[in-house]
Amino acid sequence: MAVDSAISSPLGPPACEKDAKALRFIEEMTRNADPVQERVLSDILTQNSQTEYLRRFKLNGASDRDSFKSKLPVITYEDLQPEIQRIANGDRSAILSAHPISEFLTSSGTSAGERKLMPTIKEELDRRQLLYSLLMPVMNLYVPGLDKGKGLYFLFVKSETRTPGGLLARPVLTSYYKSEHFKTRPYDPYNVYTSPNEAILCPDSFQSMYTQMLRGLQDRHQVLRVGAVFASGLLRAIRFLQLNWRQLSQDIETGTLNQKVTDPSLRECMGKILKPDPELARFVRHECSKESWEGIITRIWPNTKYLDVIVTGAMAQYIPTLDYYSGGLPKACTMYASSECYFGLNLNPMCKPSEVSYTIMPNMAYFEFLPHDPNSAGFTRDSPPKLVDLVDVEIGKEYELVITTYAGLCRYRVGDILRVTGFHNSAPQFHFVRRKNVLLSIDSDKTDEAELQKAVENASRLLREFNTSVVEYTSYADTKTIPGHYVIYWELLVKDAANSPTDDVLKQCCLAMEESMNSVYRQGRVADNSIGPLEIRVVRNGTFEELMDYAISRGASINQYKVTRCVNFTPIMELLDSRVVSTHFSPALPHWTPERRR
Ligand code: AMP
């Protein structure tokens, strides 16, 4: 029931006192977006005034926008590499931040094939927690009664390493789930999960997923929302159920736990919860053994009101599959965040995926926007970019996000392209357009054109002894299978037909390409099982010329025609697939360990 109208919010009537406070905070921040931004910048510059970085640019303690904008350059990760390397090697002096760097967050964005290392400080955890605390109050405006049941969320920790100087390096969510903020969170009826902490925190992905699924099945009638961080993660859970429902039903029937779950804390925790439930076991067997899995989510969890998964950006490719398994349940994209900084939230989370806009919260960092012109050659020292402040962006225009954080990133280009769709009070709302330079993505992997080119070059070396070369190639992310996989179309020039490359060699070419991919891709293949084996489809000679003819017939200029290195336009893919002469899959896993190569 909504609380007293005296504490109602312009966003809608809050569900409880705590929600009213959160909604008031959102209102206050978005109404005062510009003064809040000014204060945030001033706080950051004052806090970090004695850092090596700000001193280098002779800010001399100034904390105002004009000095900041005139003296500090707009940078990318590569510009900060030397500083980051020093911190990683153990230099504890105030290089970027006056506060000690507490750990590195490993981004899924890579640099030279390895995850980017984002320095962070302890207090950033509070800021992230604050953003999380706003999500349910907003959701409660749209979906009543979420305190009457539970959330089935598939959440995982990933491996962590230490830098040479001894700092932890791990993904931001791993850092969050392992924090006291998460582990000892107070009971909140709107945020009850079926998954025990022990399962979320188990580093073995099979044991973790198995237990989380088992708990979800046990509580099937109480589950009101089903989610994972990204759409790909939820589909992996469905696939897991397809592969493991027999054993899961067995455990439910007997009230015992699969011997493959060996983690002592998991066994102890599940030992207390598991009881024989033959009726539930029969139900799970009955549903899962049906030929069609259409609508399986609502069949097993009949009270699910929505799926809580990000389906914006690269994840949009999974919408049809999610709709298939869930009978078209609403898909809520609640927040927009990164390892560098958490940015904001969706104030209308039950909207259609194509209409999702994120409101950047002005208290999270200082935000600037680089107008994005896809045709411009970029900027130079002589023509520096003109960055726009948060409240000055214009509806309909596209910008690249640039952030200045409490942890010490200054005018840092995140690499995301956003389009302004409107405003909530004076805070703009953004449609996530895309991440720059990403050609292929299945899960959190991001492969760019240069990485693909290098992978093709490395793999094609294996063809030399067959006097064969790759004349053209293109690619696409095949998400029809779970997990999805990269497909690379190759047109070959075989000079000696009697000695053309064998299936075995082409399989090795697939593996060689995988070995060349960045560490996030290889981790997805090896540790997370979130990416399937890479596939090469060899197409008939002349296919790429046909592709050019097709593009020209649709208006492309013959002089400017370039092969697109990634395709997703159905007629082009149909043309390519109709010319395939052989297909080959990677026969093994590429090499991957948690340790960084550099
Ligand atoms: P990471 O640094 O690995 O945490 O990845 C952060 C990146 O993931 C962001 O910069 C975006 O490119 C992408 N991302 C995060 N949240 C969303 C979202 N809600 N919609 C689309 N892309 C997102």
Coordinates of C-alpha atoms and ligand atoms in Angstrom, one line a residue:
M1 CA 0.0 0.0 0.0
A2 CA 1.3 3.5 -0.8
V3 CA 2.2 5.7 2.0
D4 CA 0.7 9.0 3.0
S5 CA 0.2 11.4 0.1
A6 CA 2.0 14.1 2.2
I7 CA 5.2 12.3 1.3
S8 CA 4.3 11.6 -2.3
S9 CA 6.9 12.2 -4.9
P10 CA 6.6 13.7 -8.4
L11 CA 7.7 10.2 -9.6
G12 CA 4.7 8.6 -8.0
P13 CA 3.4 7.5 -4.6
P14 CA 6.2 5.7 -2.8
A15 CA 5.5 2.2 -1.4
C16 CA 7.0 2.9 2.1
E17 CA 8.8 5.5 4.1
K18 CA 12.2 4.3 3.0
D19 CA 11.2 4.6 -0.6
A20 CA 9.9 8.1 0.0
K21 CA 13.3 9.1 1.2
A22 CA 15.0 7.6 -1.9
L23 CA 12.6 9.3 -4.3
R24 CA 13.1 12.6 -2.6
F25 CA 16.8 12.2 -3.0
I26 CA 16.4 11.5 -6.8
E27 CA 14.2 14.6 -7.0
E28 CA 16.7 16.7 -5.2
M29 CA 19.6 15.6 -7.2
T30 CA 17.9 15.9 -10.6
R31 CA 16.4 19.3 -9.8
N32 CA 19.7 20.7 -8.7
A33 CA 21.8 18.8 -11.3
D34 CA 24.0 21.8 -12.1
P35 CA 24.8 23.0 -8.6
V36 CA 25.4 19.3 -7.6
Q37 CA 27.8 18.9 -10.5
E38 CA 29.6 22.0 -9.5
R39 CA 29.9 20.8 -5.9
V40 CA 31.1 17.3 -7.0
L41 CA 33.8 18.8 -9.2
S42 CA 34.9 21.1 -6.4
D43 CA 35.0 18.3 -3.9
I44 CA 37.0 16.1 -6.2
L45 CA 39.5 18.8 -7.1
T46 CA 39.9 19.9 -3.4
Q47 CA 40.2 16.3 -2.2
N48 CA 42.9 15.6 -4.8
S49 CA 44.6 18.9 -5.0
Q50 CA 47.9 17.6 -3.9
T51 CA 48.0 14.6 -6.2
E52 CA 50.8 14.3 -8.6
Y53 CA 48.3 14.3 -11.5
L54 CA 46.6 17.6 -10.7
R55 CA 49.9 19.3 -9.7
R56 CA 51.3 18.3 -13.1
F57 CA 48.6 20.3 -14.8
K58 CA 49.3 23.3 -12.5
L59 CA 45.8 23.5 -11.1
N60 CA 47.3 25.1 -8.1
G61 CA 44.4 24.2 -5.8
A62 CA 41.8 25.7 -8.1
S63 CA 38.5 23.8 -7.9
D64 CA 36.3 25.7 -10.4
R65 CA 35.1 24.5 -13.7
D66 CA 36.9 27.1 -15.8
S67 CA 40.4 26.3 -14.5
F68 CA 39.6 22.6 -14.7
K69 CA 38.5 22.8 -18.3
S70 CA 41.3 25.0 -19.4
K71 CA 44.1 23.1 -17.8
L72 CA 43.2 19.4 -17.8
P73 CA 43.3 17.3 -21.0
V74 CA 40.7 14.8 -22.1
I75 CA 42.3 11.4 -21.9
T76 CA 41.9 7.7 -22.6
Y77 CA 43.0 4.7 -20.6
E78 CA 46.2 4.5 -22.7
D79 CA 47.2 8.0 -21.5
L80 CA 47.0 6.8 -17.9
Q81 CA 48.9 3.6 -18.4
P82 CA 52.2 4.8 -16.8
E83 CA 50.4 6.0 -13.7
I84 CA 48.3 2.9 -13.4
Q85 CA 51.3 0.6 -13.9
R86 CA 53.1 2.5 -11.0
I87 CA 50.2 2.0 -8.7
A88 CA 49.9 -1.7 -9.7
N89 CA 53.6 -2.1 -9.0
G90 CA 53.2 -0.8 -5.5
D91 CA 53.8 3.0 -5.6
R92 CA 51.5 4.2 -2.8
S93 CA 52.1 7.9 -3.2
A94 CA 49.2 10.1 -4.1
I95 CA 49.4 9.8 -7.9
L96 CA 45.8 10.0 -9.0
S97 CA 43.9 10.1 -5.7
A98 CA 44.6 11.5 -2.3
H99 CA 42.8 8.6 -0.8
P100 CA 44.6 5.3 -0.9
I101 CA 43.8 3.1 -3.8
S102 CA 41.9 0.2 -2.2
E103 CA 41.9 -2.2 -5.2
F104 CA 41.7 -2.3 -8.9
L105 CA 38.5 -3.0 -10.7
T106 CA 39.1 -5.0 -13.9
S107 CA 37.0 -3.7 -16.7
S108 CA 35.6 -5.8 -19.5
G109 CA 37.1 -3.2 -21.8
T110 CA 40.6 -4.2 -22.7
S111 CA 43.9 -2.6 -23.5
A112 CA 46.6 -4.5 -25.4
G113 CA 44.5 -7.7 -24.9
E114 CA 44.2 -7.4 -21.1
R115 CA 41.4 -6.0 -18.9
K116 CA 41.8 -2.4 -18.1
L117 CA 42.7 -1.8 -14.4
M118 CA 40.6 0.9 -12.8
P119 CA 41.9 2.2 -9.5
T120 CA 39.2 2.7 -6.9
I121 CA 39.0 4.0 -3.3
K122 CA 37.0 2.7 -0.3
E123 CA 34.4 5.4 -0.3
E124 CA 33.3 4.6 -3.9
L125 CA 31.6 1.5 -2.4
D126 CA 29.2 3.8 -0.5
R127 CA 28.5 5.7 -3.7
R128 CA 27.7 2.4 -5.6
Q129 CA 25.6 1.3 -2.7
L130 CA 23.7 4.5 -2.8
L131 CA 22.8 4.0 -6.4
Y132 CA 21.7 0.4 -5.7
S133 CA 19.4 1.7 -2.9
L134 CA 17.5 3.8 -5.4
L135 CA 16.5 1.0 -7.7
M136 CA 13.8 -0.8 -5.7
P137 CA 12.0 2.5 -4.7
V138 CA 11.6 3.3 -8.4
M139 CA 10.6 -0.2 -9.3
N140 CA 8.0 -0.3 -6.5
L141 CA 6.3 2.7 -8.2
Y142 CA 5.5 0.4 -11.2
V143 CA 5.2 -3.1 -9.7
P144 CA 3.3 -3.4 -6.5
G145 CA 3.7 -6.2 -4.0
L146 CA 7.4 -7.0 -4.5
D147 CA 7.7 -7.3 -0.8
K148 CA 5.4 -10.4 -0.9
G149 CA 7.9 -12.6 -2.5
K150 CA 11.5 -13.1 -3.7
G151 CA 13.9 -12.4 -6.5
L152 CA 15.6 -15.2 -8.3
Y153 CA 18.9 -13.6 -9.4
F154 CA 21.8 -15.5 -10.9
L155 CA 24.7 -13.6 -9.5
F156 CA 28.4 -14.7 -9.6
V157 CA 31.8 -13.8 -8.4
K158 CA 34.8 -14.1 -10.7
S159 CA 38.4 -14.9 -10.1
E160 CA 40.6 -12.2 -8.6
T161 CA 44.4 -11.7 -8.8
R162 CA 46.9 -9.4 -7.1
T163 CA 49.0 -6.9 -8.9
P164 CA 52.8 -7.1 -8.5
G165 CA 52.5 -4.4 -5.7
G166 CA 49.9 -6.5 -3.9
L167 CA 46.6 -4.8 -4.7
L168 CA 43.6 -6.9 -5.5
A169 CA 42.3 -6.8 -9.1
R170 CA 38.8 -8.1 -9.7
P171 CA 35.6 -7.2 -11.4
V172 CA 33.4 -4.5 -9.8
L173 CA 30.6 -6.9 -9.0
T174 CA 32.9 -9.4 -7.4
S175 CA 34.2 -6.6 -5.3
Y176 CA 30.6 -5.6 -4.4
Y177 CA 29.3 -9.1 -3.6
K178 CA 32.3 -9.7 -1.4
S179 CA 31.9 -6.4 0.5
E180 CA 30.2 -6.1 3.9
H181 CA 27.7 -3.8 2.1
F182 CA 26.3 -6.8 0.3
K183 CA 27.2 -9.7 2.7
T184 CA 25.7 -8.1 5.8
R185 CA 22.9 -6.1 4.1
P186 CA 20.0 -5.5 6.5
Y187 CA 16.8 -7.4 5.9
D188 CA 14.7 -5.6 3.4
P189 CA 11.3 -7.2 2.4
Y190 CA 11.6 -5.7 -1.1
N191 CA 15.0 -7.2 -1.7
V192 CA 14.9 -10.9 -0.6
Y193 CA 16.8 -13.2 -2.9
T194 CA 16.3 -17.0 -3.3
S195 CA 20.1 -17.4 -3.6
P196 CA 22.0 -17.7 -0.4
N197 CA 25.2 -15.6 -0.1
E198 CA 27.2 -18.8 0.1
A199 CA 26.0 -19.7 -3.4
I200 CA 26.7 -16.2 -4.9
L201 CA 30.1 -16.1 -3.3
C202 CA 31.2 -19.6 -4.4
P203 CA 34.0 -19.1 -6.9
D204 CA 33.2 -22.3 -8.8
S205 CA 30.7 -21.3 -11.4
F206 CA 29.1 -24.8 -11.7
Q207 CA 28.5 -25.2 -8.0
S208 CA 27.3 -21.6 -7.7
M209 CA 24.8 -21.9 -10.6
Y210 CA 23.6 -25.4 -9.5
T211 CA 22.8 -24.2 -6.0
Q212 CA 21.2 -21.0 -7.1
M213 CA 19.0 -22.9 -9.6
L214 CA 18.1 -25.4 -6.9
R215 CA 17.0 -22.7 -4.6
G216 CA 15.0 -21.0 -7.3
L217 CA 13.2 -24.2 -8.0
Q218 CA 12.4 -24.8 -4.4
D219 CA 10.9 -21.3 -4.0
R220 CA 9.2 -21.3 -7.4
H221 CA 5.9 -20.0 -6.1
Q222 CA 7.5 -17.1 -4.2
V223 CA 9.6 -15.9 -7.1
L224 CA 8.3 -12.6 -8.3
R225 CA 11.2 -11.5 -10.5
V226 CA 13.9 -13.4 -12.3
G227 CA 17.2 -11.8 -13.3
A228 CA 20.9 -11.6 -13.9
V229 CA 23.1 -8.7 -14.6
F230 CA 23.0 -9.1 -18.4
A231 CA 20.6 -10.9 -20.7
S232 CA 23.3 -13.4 -21.7
G233 CA 23.6 -14.5 -18.0
L234 CA 20.0 -15.3 -17.7
L235 CA 20.0 -17.3 -20.9
R236 CA 23.0 -19.2 -19.6
A237 CA 21.0 -20.1 -16.5
I238 CA 18.2 -21.5 -18.8
R239 CA 20.7 -23.5 -20.7
F240 CA 22.1 -24.8 -17.4
L241 CA 18.6 -25.9 -16.4
Q242 CA 18.3 -27.7 -19.8
L243 CA 21.5 -29.6 -19.1
N244 CA 21.0 -30.3 -15.4
W245 CA 17.2 -30.7 -14.6
R246 CA 17.4 -34.4 -14.2
Q247 CA 20.0 -34.2 -11.4
L248 CA 18.3 -31.2 -9.9
S249 CA 15.0 -33.1 -9.7
Q250 CA 16.8 -36.0 -8.2
D251 CA 18.1 -33.8 -5.4
I252 CA 14.7 -32.2 -4.9
E253 CA 13.1 -35.7 -4.7
T254 CA 15.5 -37.0 -2.1
G255 CA 16.4 -33.9 -0.3
T256 CA 20.1 -34.5 -0.9
L257 CA 22.7 -32.4 -2.6
N258 CA 24.6 -33.4 -5.8
Q259 CA 28.0 -34.7 -5.0
K260 CA 29.5 -32.4 -7.5
V261 CA 28.8 -29.6 -5.1
T262 CA 31.8 -29.9 -2.8
D263 CA 32.2 -26.4 -1.3
P264 CA 31.8 -27.0 2.4
S265 CA 29.9 -23.8 3.2
L266 CA 27.5 -24.5 0.4
R267 CA 26.9 -28.1 1.6
E268 CA 26.4 -26.8 5.1
C269 CA 24.0 -24.1 4.1
M270 CA 22.0 -26.3 1.7
G271 CA 21.9 -29.1 4.2
K272 CA 19.7 -26.9 6.3
I273 CA 17.4 -26.0 3.5
L274 CA 16.9 -29.1 1.5
K275 CA 14.0 -31.4 2.3
P276 CA 12.6 -34.2 0.1
D277 CA 9.8 -32.8 -2.1
P278 CA 8.7 -35.5 -4.5
E279 CA 5.8 -33.4 -5.8
L280 CA 8.1 -30.5 -6.9
A281 CA 10.5 -33.0 -8.4
R282 CA 7.7 -34.5 -10.5
F283 CA 6.7 -31.1 -11.6
V284 CA 10.2 -30.1 -12.7
R285 CA 10.6 -33.4 -14.6
H286 CA 7.3 -32.9 -16.3
E287 CA 8.0 -29.4 -17.4
C288 CA 11.6 -29.9 -18.4
S289 CA 11.1 -33.1 -20.4
K290 CA 8.6 -31.4 -22.7
E291 CA 9.9 -31.0 -26.2
S292 CA 9.2 -27.3 -26.3
W293 CA 10.8 -24.9 -23.8
E294 CA 8.7 -22.0 -24.9
G295 CA 7.6 -20.0 -21.9
I296 CA 9.6 -22.2 -19.5
I297 CA 10.3 -19.2 -17.2
T298 CA 6.6 -18.5 -16.5
R299 CA 5.8 -22.2 -16.4
I300 CA 8.3 -22.9 -13.6
W301 CA 8.0 -19.5 -11.9
P302 CA 4.3 -18.6 -12.5
N303 CA 4.3 -15.5 -10.4
T304 CA 7.2 -13.7 -12.2
K305 CA 6.2 -10.2 -13.0
Y306 CA 9.3 -9.1 -14.9
L307 CA 12.8 -10.1 -15.9
D308 CA 15.5 -7.9 -14.4
V309 CA 18.2 -8.0 -17.0
I310 CA 20.1 -5.4 -19.1
V311 CA 18.9 -5.7 -22.7
T312 CA 20.3 -2.4 -23.9
G313 CA 23.4 -2.0 -26.0
A314 CA 25.0 -5.2 -27.2
M315 CA 22.5 -7.2 -25.1
A316 CA 19.6 -6.2 -27.4
Q317 CA 20.5 -9.2 -29.5
Y318 CA 19.0 -11.5 -26.8
I319 CA 15.5 -9.9 -26.7
P320 CA 13.8 -12.4 -29.0
T321 CA 15.3 -15.4 -27.1
L322 CA 14.3 -14.0 -23.7
D323 CA 10.8 -13.4 -25.1
Y324 CA 10.6 -17.0 -26.3
Y325 CA 11.5 -18.4 -22.9
S326 CA 9.5 -16.0 -20.9
G327 CA 6.3 -15.6 -23.0
G328 CA 7.2 -11.9 -23.5
L329 CA 7.5 -10.8 -19.9
P330 CA 8.5 -7.2 -19.4
K331 CA 12.3 -6.7 -19.3
A332 CA 13.5 -4.1 -16.8
C333 CA 16.8 -2.4 -17.5
T334 CA 17.4 -0.7 -14.2
M335 CA 20.8 0.8 -14.2
Y336 CA 23.8 2.0 -16.2
A337 CA 27.2 1.5 -14.6
S338 CA 30.8 0.6 -15.2
S339 CA 34.0 -0.3 -13.4
E340 CA 35.1 3.3 -13.7
C341 CA 32.0 4.7 -12.1
Y342 CA 28.3 3.9 -11.6
F343 CA 26.4 6.4 -13.7
G344 CA 22.6 6.3 -13.2
L345 CA 19.3 4.6 -13.4
N346 CA 16.2 4.1 -15.4
L347 CA 13.3 6.0 -13.9
N348 CA 10.8 4.1 -16.0
P349 CA 12.1 0.6 -15.7
M350 CA 9.0 -1.2 -17.1
C351 CA 9.2 0.6 -20.5
K352 CA 10.0 -1.2 -23.7
P353 CA 13.7 -2.0 -24.2
S354 CA 13.8 0.3 -27.2
E355 CA 12.6 3.2 -25.1
V356 CA 15.0 2.7 -22.2
S357 CA 16.7 5.9 -21.0
Y358 CA 19.1 6.2 -18.2
T359 CA 19.1 9.3 -15.9
I360 CA 22.6 10.1 -14.9
M361 CA 22.8 10.9 -11.2
P362 CA 24.7 14.1 -10.8
N363 CA 26.2 13.1 -7.4
M364 CA 28.1 10.1 -8.8
A365 CA 30.9 11.9 -10.5
Y366 CA 31.5 15.0 -12.7
F367 CA 30.2 14.3 -16.1
E368 CA 31.1 16.0 -19.4
F369 CA 29.9 15.2 -22.9
L370 CA 32.0 15.1 -26.1
P371 CA 29.7 15.8 -29.1
H372 CA 29.9 12.7 -31.2
D373 CA 30.3 13.2 -34.9
P374 CA 30.9 9.8 -36.6
N375 CA 32.3 11.5 -39.7
S376 CA 34.8 13.7 -37.9
A377 CA 38.4 12.7 -37.9
G378 CA 38.6 13.3 -34.1
F379 CA 40.4 16.2 -32.4
T380 CA 43.9 17.4 -32.2
R381 CA 46.1 19.6 -30.0
D382 CA 45.2 22.5 -32.3
S383 CA 41.5 21.9 -32.3
P384 CA 40.7 20.7 -28.8
P385 CA 37.2 19.2 -28.2
K386 CA 34.4 21.4 -26.9
L387 CA 32.9 19.4 -24.0
V388 CA 29.4 20.1 -22.8
D389 CA 28.2 20.0 -19.2
L390 CA 25.5 17.6 -17.9
V391 CA 22.7 20.1 -18.0
D392 CA 23.7 21.6 -21.3
V393 CA 23.4 18.5 -23.6
E394 CA 20.7 18.8 -26.3
I395 CA 17.8 16.5 -26.9
G396 CA 18.4 14.3 -30.0
K397 CA 22.2 14.7 -30.0
E398 CA 24.8 12.0 -29.5
Y399 CA 27.7 12.4 -27.1
E400 CA 30.6 10.4 -25.8
L401 CA 30.7 10.2 -22.0
V402 CA 33.7 11.8 -20.2
I403 CA 34.0 11.4 -16.4
T404 CA 36.0 12.8 -13.5
T405 CA 35.7 10.6 -10.5
Y406 CA 36.5 10.7 -6.8
A407 CA 39.0 7.9 -7.4
G408 CA 41.1 10.1 -9.6
L409 CA 40.1 9.6 -13.2
C410 CA 40.1 13.1 -14.7
R411 CA 38.3 13.9 -17.9
Y412 CA 38.4 10.2 -18.8
R413 CA 36.7 9.0 -22.0
V414 CA 34.6 5.9 -21.1
G415 CA 34.0 5.0 -24.7
D416 CA 30.2 4.9 -24.5
I417 CA 28.1 6.8 -27.1
L418 CA 24.8 8.1 -25.6
R419 CA 21.9 10.0 -27.2
V420 CA 19.8 12.5 -25.2
T421 CA 16.1 11.6 -25.1
G422 CA 14.7 14.0 -22.6
F423 CA 15.2 15.4 -19.1
H424 CA 13.9 14.6 -15.7
N425 CA 13.9 18.0 -14.0
S426 CA 17.3 19.4 -15.1
A427 CA 19.0 16.0 -15.4
P428 CA 19.3 14.6 -18.9
Q429 CA 18.2 11.1 -19.8
F430 CA 20.2 9.0 -22.2
H431 CA 19.6 6.2 -24.6
F432 CA 22.6 3.9 -24.7
V433 CA 23.6 3.9 -28.3
R434 CA 26.7 1.8 -28.4
R435 CA 30.2 1.3 -27.1
K436 CA 32.8 2.7 -29.5
N437 CA 34.9 0.3 -31.6
V438 CA 33.1 -2.9 -30.6
L439 CA 32.7 -5.3 -33.5
L440 CA 31.7 -8.5 -31.8
S441 CA 30.2 -9.2 -28.4
I442 CA 28.5 -12.3 -26.9
D443 CA 28.7 -11.7 -23.2
S444 CA 30.9 -9.1 -21.6
D445 CA 33.6 -9.6 -24.3
K446 CA 34.2 -6.7 -26.6
T447 CA 36.2 -7.5 -29.8
D448 CA 37.3 -4.6 -32.0
E449 CA 38.2 -4.5 -35.6
A450 CA 42.0 -4.5 -35.0
E451 CA 41.7 -7.5 -32.7
L452 CA 39.7 -9.5 -35.3
Q453 CA 42.2 -8.5 -38.0
K454 CA 45.1 -9.7 -35.9
A455 CA 43.3 -12.9 -35.1
V456 CA 42.7 -13.6 -38.8
E457 CA 46.3 -12.8 -39.6
N458 CA 47.6 -15.1 -36.9
A459 CA 45.3 -18.0 -37.9
S460 CA 46.0 -17.6 -41.6
R461 CA 49.7 -18.3 -41.1
L462 CA 48.7 -22.0 -40.6
L463 CA 47.5 -21.9 -44.3
R464 CA 50.9 -21.0 -45.7
E465 CA 52.1 -24.5 -46.1
F466 CA 48.9 -25.1 -48.2
N467 CA 49.8 -22.2 -50.4
T468 CA 46.5 -20.7 -49.4
S469 CA 45.6 -17.2 -48.1
V470 CA 42.5 -15.5 -46.8
V471 CA 41.4 -13.0 -49.4
E472 CA 38.4 -11.6 -47.5
Y473 CA 36.6 -12.1 -44.3
T474 CA 33.7 -10.9 -42.2
S475 CA 32.1 -12.0 -39.0
Y476 CA 29.0 -12.1 -36.9
A477 CA 27.9 -12.9 -33.3
D478 CA 25.7 -15.9 -33.5
T479 CA 23.4 -15.8 -30.5
K480 CA 20.9 -18.5 -31.7
T481 CA 22.8 -21.1 -29.7
I482 CA 23.4 -20.8 -26.0
P483 CA 26.1 -19.8 -25.3
G484 CA 26.5 -17.7 -28.4
H485 CA 29.7 -17.9 -30.5
Y486 CA 31.7 -15.9 -33.1
V487 CA 31.3 -16.9 -36.7
I488 CA 34.0 -15.8 -39.1
Y489 CA 33.3 -16.1 -42.9
W490 CA 36.5 -16.7 -44.9
E491 CA 37.0 -16.6 -48.6
L492 CA 40.2 -18.5 -49.5
L493 CA 42.6 -18.3 -52.4
V494 CA 43.8 -21.9 -52.8
K495 CA 46.6 -21.9 -55.2
D496 CA 47.1 -25.6 -55.3
A497 CA 43.8 -27.5 -55.4
A498 CA 45.5 -30.8 -54.8
N499 CA 46.9 -29.5 -51.5
S500 CA 44.0 -27.5 -50.1
P501 CA 43.7 -27.0 -46.3
T502 CA 42.1 -29.9 -44.5
D503 CA 39.3 -29.8 -42.0
D504 CA 41.9 -30.4 -39.3
V505 CA 43.9 -27.3 -40.3
L506 CA 40.9 -25.1 -40.5
K507 CA 39.9 -26.3 -37.0
Q508 CA 43.3 -25.3 -35.8
C509 CA 42.8 -21.9 -37.5
C510 CA 39.6 -21.5 -35.3
L511 CA 41.7 -22.2 -32.2
A512 CA 44.5 -19.9 -33.4
M513 CA 42.0 -17.1 -33.7
E514 CA 40.7 -17.8 -30.2
E515 CA 44.2 -17.7 -28.8
S516 CA 44.7 -14.3 -30.4
M517 CA 41.5 -12.8 -28.8
N518 CA 41.7 -10.6 -25.6
S519 CA 41.6 -12.1 -22.1
V520 CA 37.9 -11.3 -21.6
Y521 CA 37.0 -13.4 -24.6
R522 CA 39.2 -16.3 -23.4
Q523 CA 37.9 -16.1 -19.9
G524 CA 34.4 -16.3 -21.3
R525 CA 35.4 -19.5 -23.2
V526 CA 37.4 -21.1 -20.4
A527 CA 36.1 -20.1 -17.0
D528 CA 32.6 -18.7 -17.5
N529 CA 31.4 -21.0 -20.3
S530 CA 29.7 -17.9 -21.7
I531 CA 31.0 -18.1 -25.2
G532 CA 30.9 -21.2 -27.4
P533 CA 33.7 -22.4 -29.8
L534 CA 34.6 -20.1 -32.6
E535 CA 33.4 -21.2 -36.1
I536 CA 34.9 -20.6 -39.5
R537 CA 32.6 -20.8 -42.4
V538 CA 34.5 -21.0 -45.7
V539 CA 32.6 -19.4 -48.5
R540 CA 32.8 -20.1 -52.3
N541 CA 35.2 -17.9 -54.4
G542 CA 33.6 -14.7 -55.6
T543 CA 31.2 -14.4 -52.6
F544 CA 32.7 -11.1 -51.4
E545 CA 32.4 -9.7 -54.9
E546 CA 28.7 -10.6 -54.8
L547 CA 28.5 -8.8 -51.4
M548 CA 30.0 -5.7 -53.0
D549 CA 27.6 -6.0 -56.0
Y550 CA 24.7 -6.2 -53.5
A551 CA 25.9 -3.1 -51.5
I552 CA 26.3 -1.1 -54.8
S553 CA 22.9 -2.1 -55.9
R554 CA 21.6 -0.6 -52.7
G555 CA 23.4 2.7 -53.3
A556 CA 27.0 2.2 -52.0
S557 CA 29.6 4.0 -53.9
I558 CA 31.9 1.7 -55.9
N559 CA 35.0 3.8 -55.0
Q560 CA 34.3 3.9 -51.3
Y561 CA 33.1 0.4 -50.8
K562 CA 34.8 -1.4 -48.0
V563 CA 34.0 -4.9 -46.7
T564 CA 32.2 -4.6 -43.4
R565 CA 34.1 -6.7 -40.9
C566 CA 30.9 -7.6 -39.1
V567 CA 27.5 -8.3 -40.6
N568 CA 24.0 -8.5 -39.1
F569 CA 21.8 -7.5 -42.0
T570 CA 19.6 -10.6 -42.8
P571 CA 19.9 -10.5 -46.6
I572 CA 23.7 -10.3 -46.4
M573 CA 23.8 -13.1 -43.9
E574 CA 21.5 -15.2 -46.1
L575 CA 23.7 -14.5 -49.1
L576 CA 26.8 -15.5 -47.1
D577 CA 25.2 -18.7 -45.7
S578 CA 24.0 -19.8 -49.1
R579 CA 27.7 -19.7 -50.3
V580 CA 29.2 -21.7 -47.5
V581 CA 31.3 -24.7 -48.7
S582 CA 32.5 -25.9 -45.3
T583 CA 32.2 -25.1 -41.6
H584 CA 34.8 -25.7 -38.9
F585 CA 34.7 -25.3 -35.1
S586 CA 37.5 -24.7 -32.6
P587 CA 38.4 -28.1 -31.3
A588 CA 39.7 -27.0 -27.8
L589 CA 39.7 -24.2 -25.3
P590 CA 42.2 -21.4 -25.8
H591 CA 44.7 -20.7 -23.0
W592 CA 43.5 -18.5 -20.1
T593 CA 44.5 -18.0 -16.5
P594 CA 43.4 -15.3 -14.1
E595 CA 47.0 -13.9 -14.2
R596 CA 47.6 -11.0 -16.5
R597 CA 50.1 -11.4 -19.3
R598 CA 51.7 -8.1 -18.6
Ligands
AMP1 P1 32.7 -2.8 -17.3 O1 33.7 -1.7 -17.3 O2 33.2 -4.1 -17.6 O3 32.0 -2.7 -16.0 O4 31.6 -2.5 -18.4 C1 30.9 -1.2 -18.4 C2 30.3 -1.0 -19.7 O5 29.2 -1.9 -19.9 C3 29.8 0.4 -19.9 O6 30.7 1.3 -20.2 C4 28.8 0.1 -21.1 O7 29.5 0.1 -22.3 C5 28.3 -1.3 -20.7 N1 27.0 -1.1 -20.0 C6 26.9 -1.0 -18.6 N2 25.6 -0.9 -18.3 C7 24.9 -0.9 -19.5 C8 23.5 -0.7 -19.8 N3 22.6 -0.6 -18.9 N4 23.2 -0.8 -21.1 C9 24.1 -0.9 -22.1 N5 25.4 -1.1 -21.8 C10 25.8 -1.0 -20.5

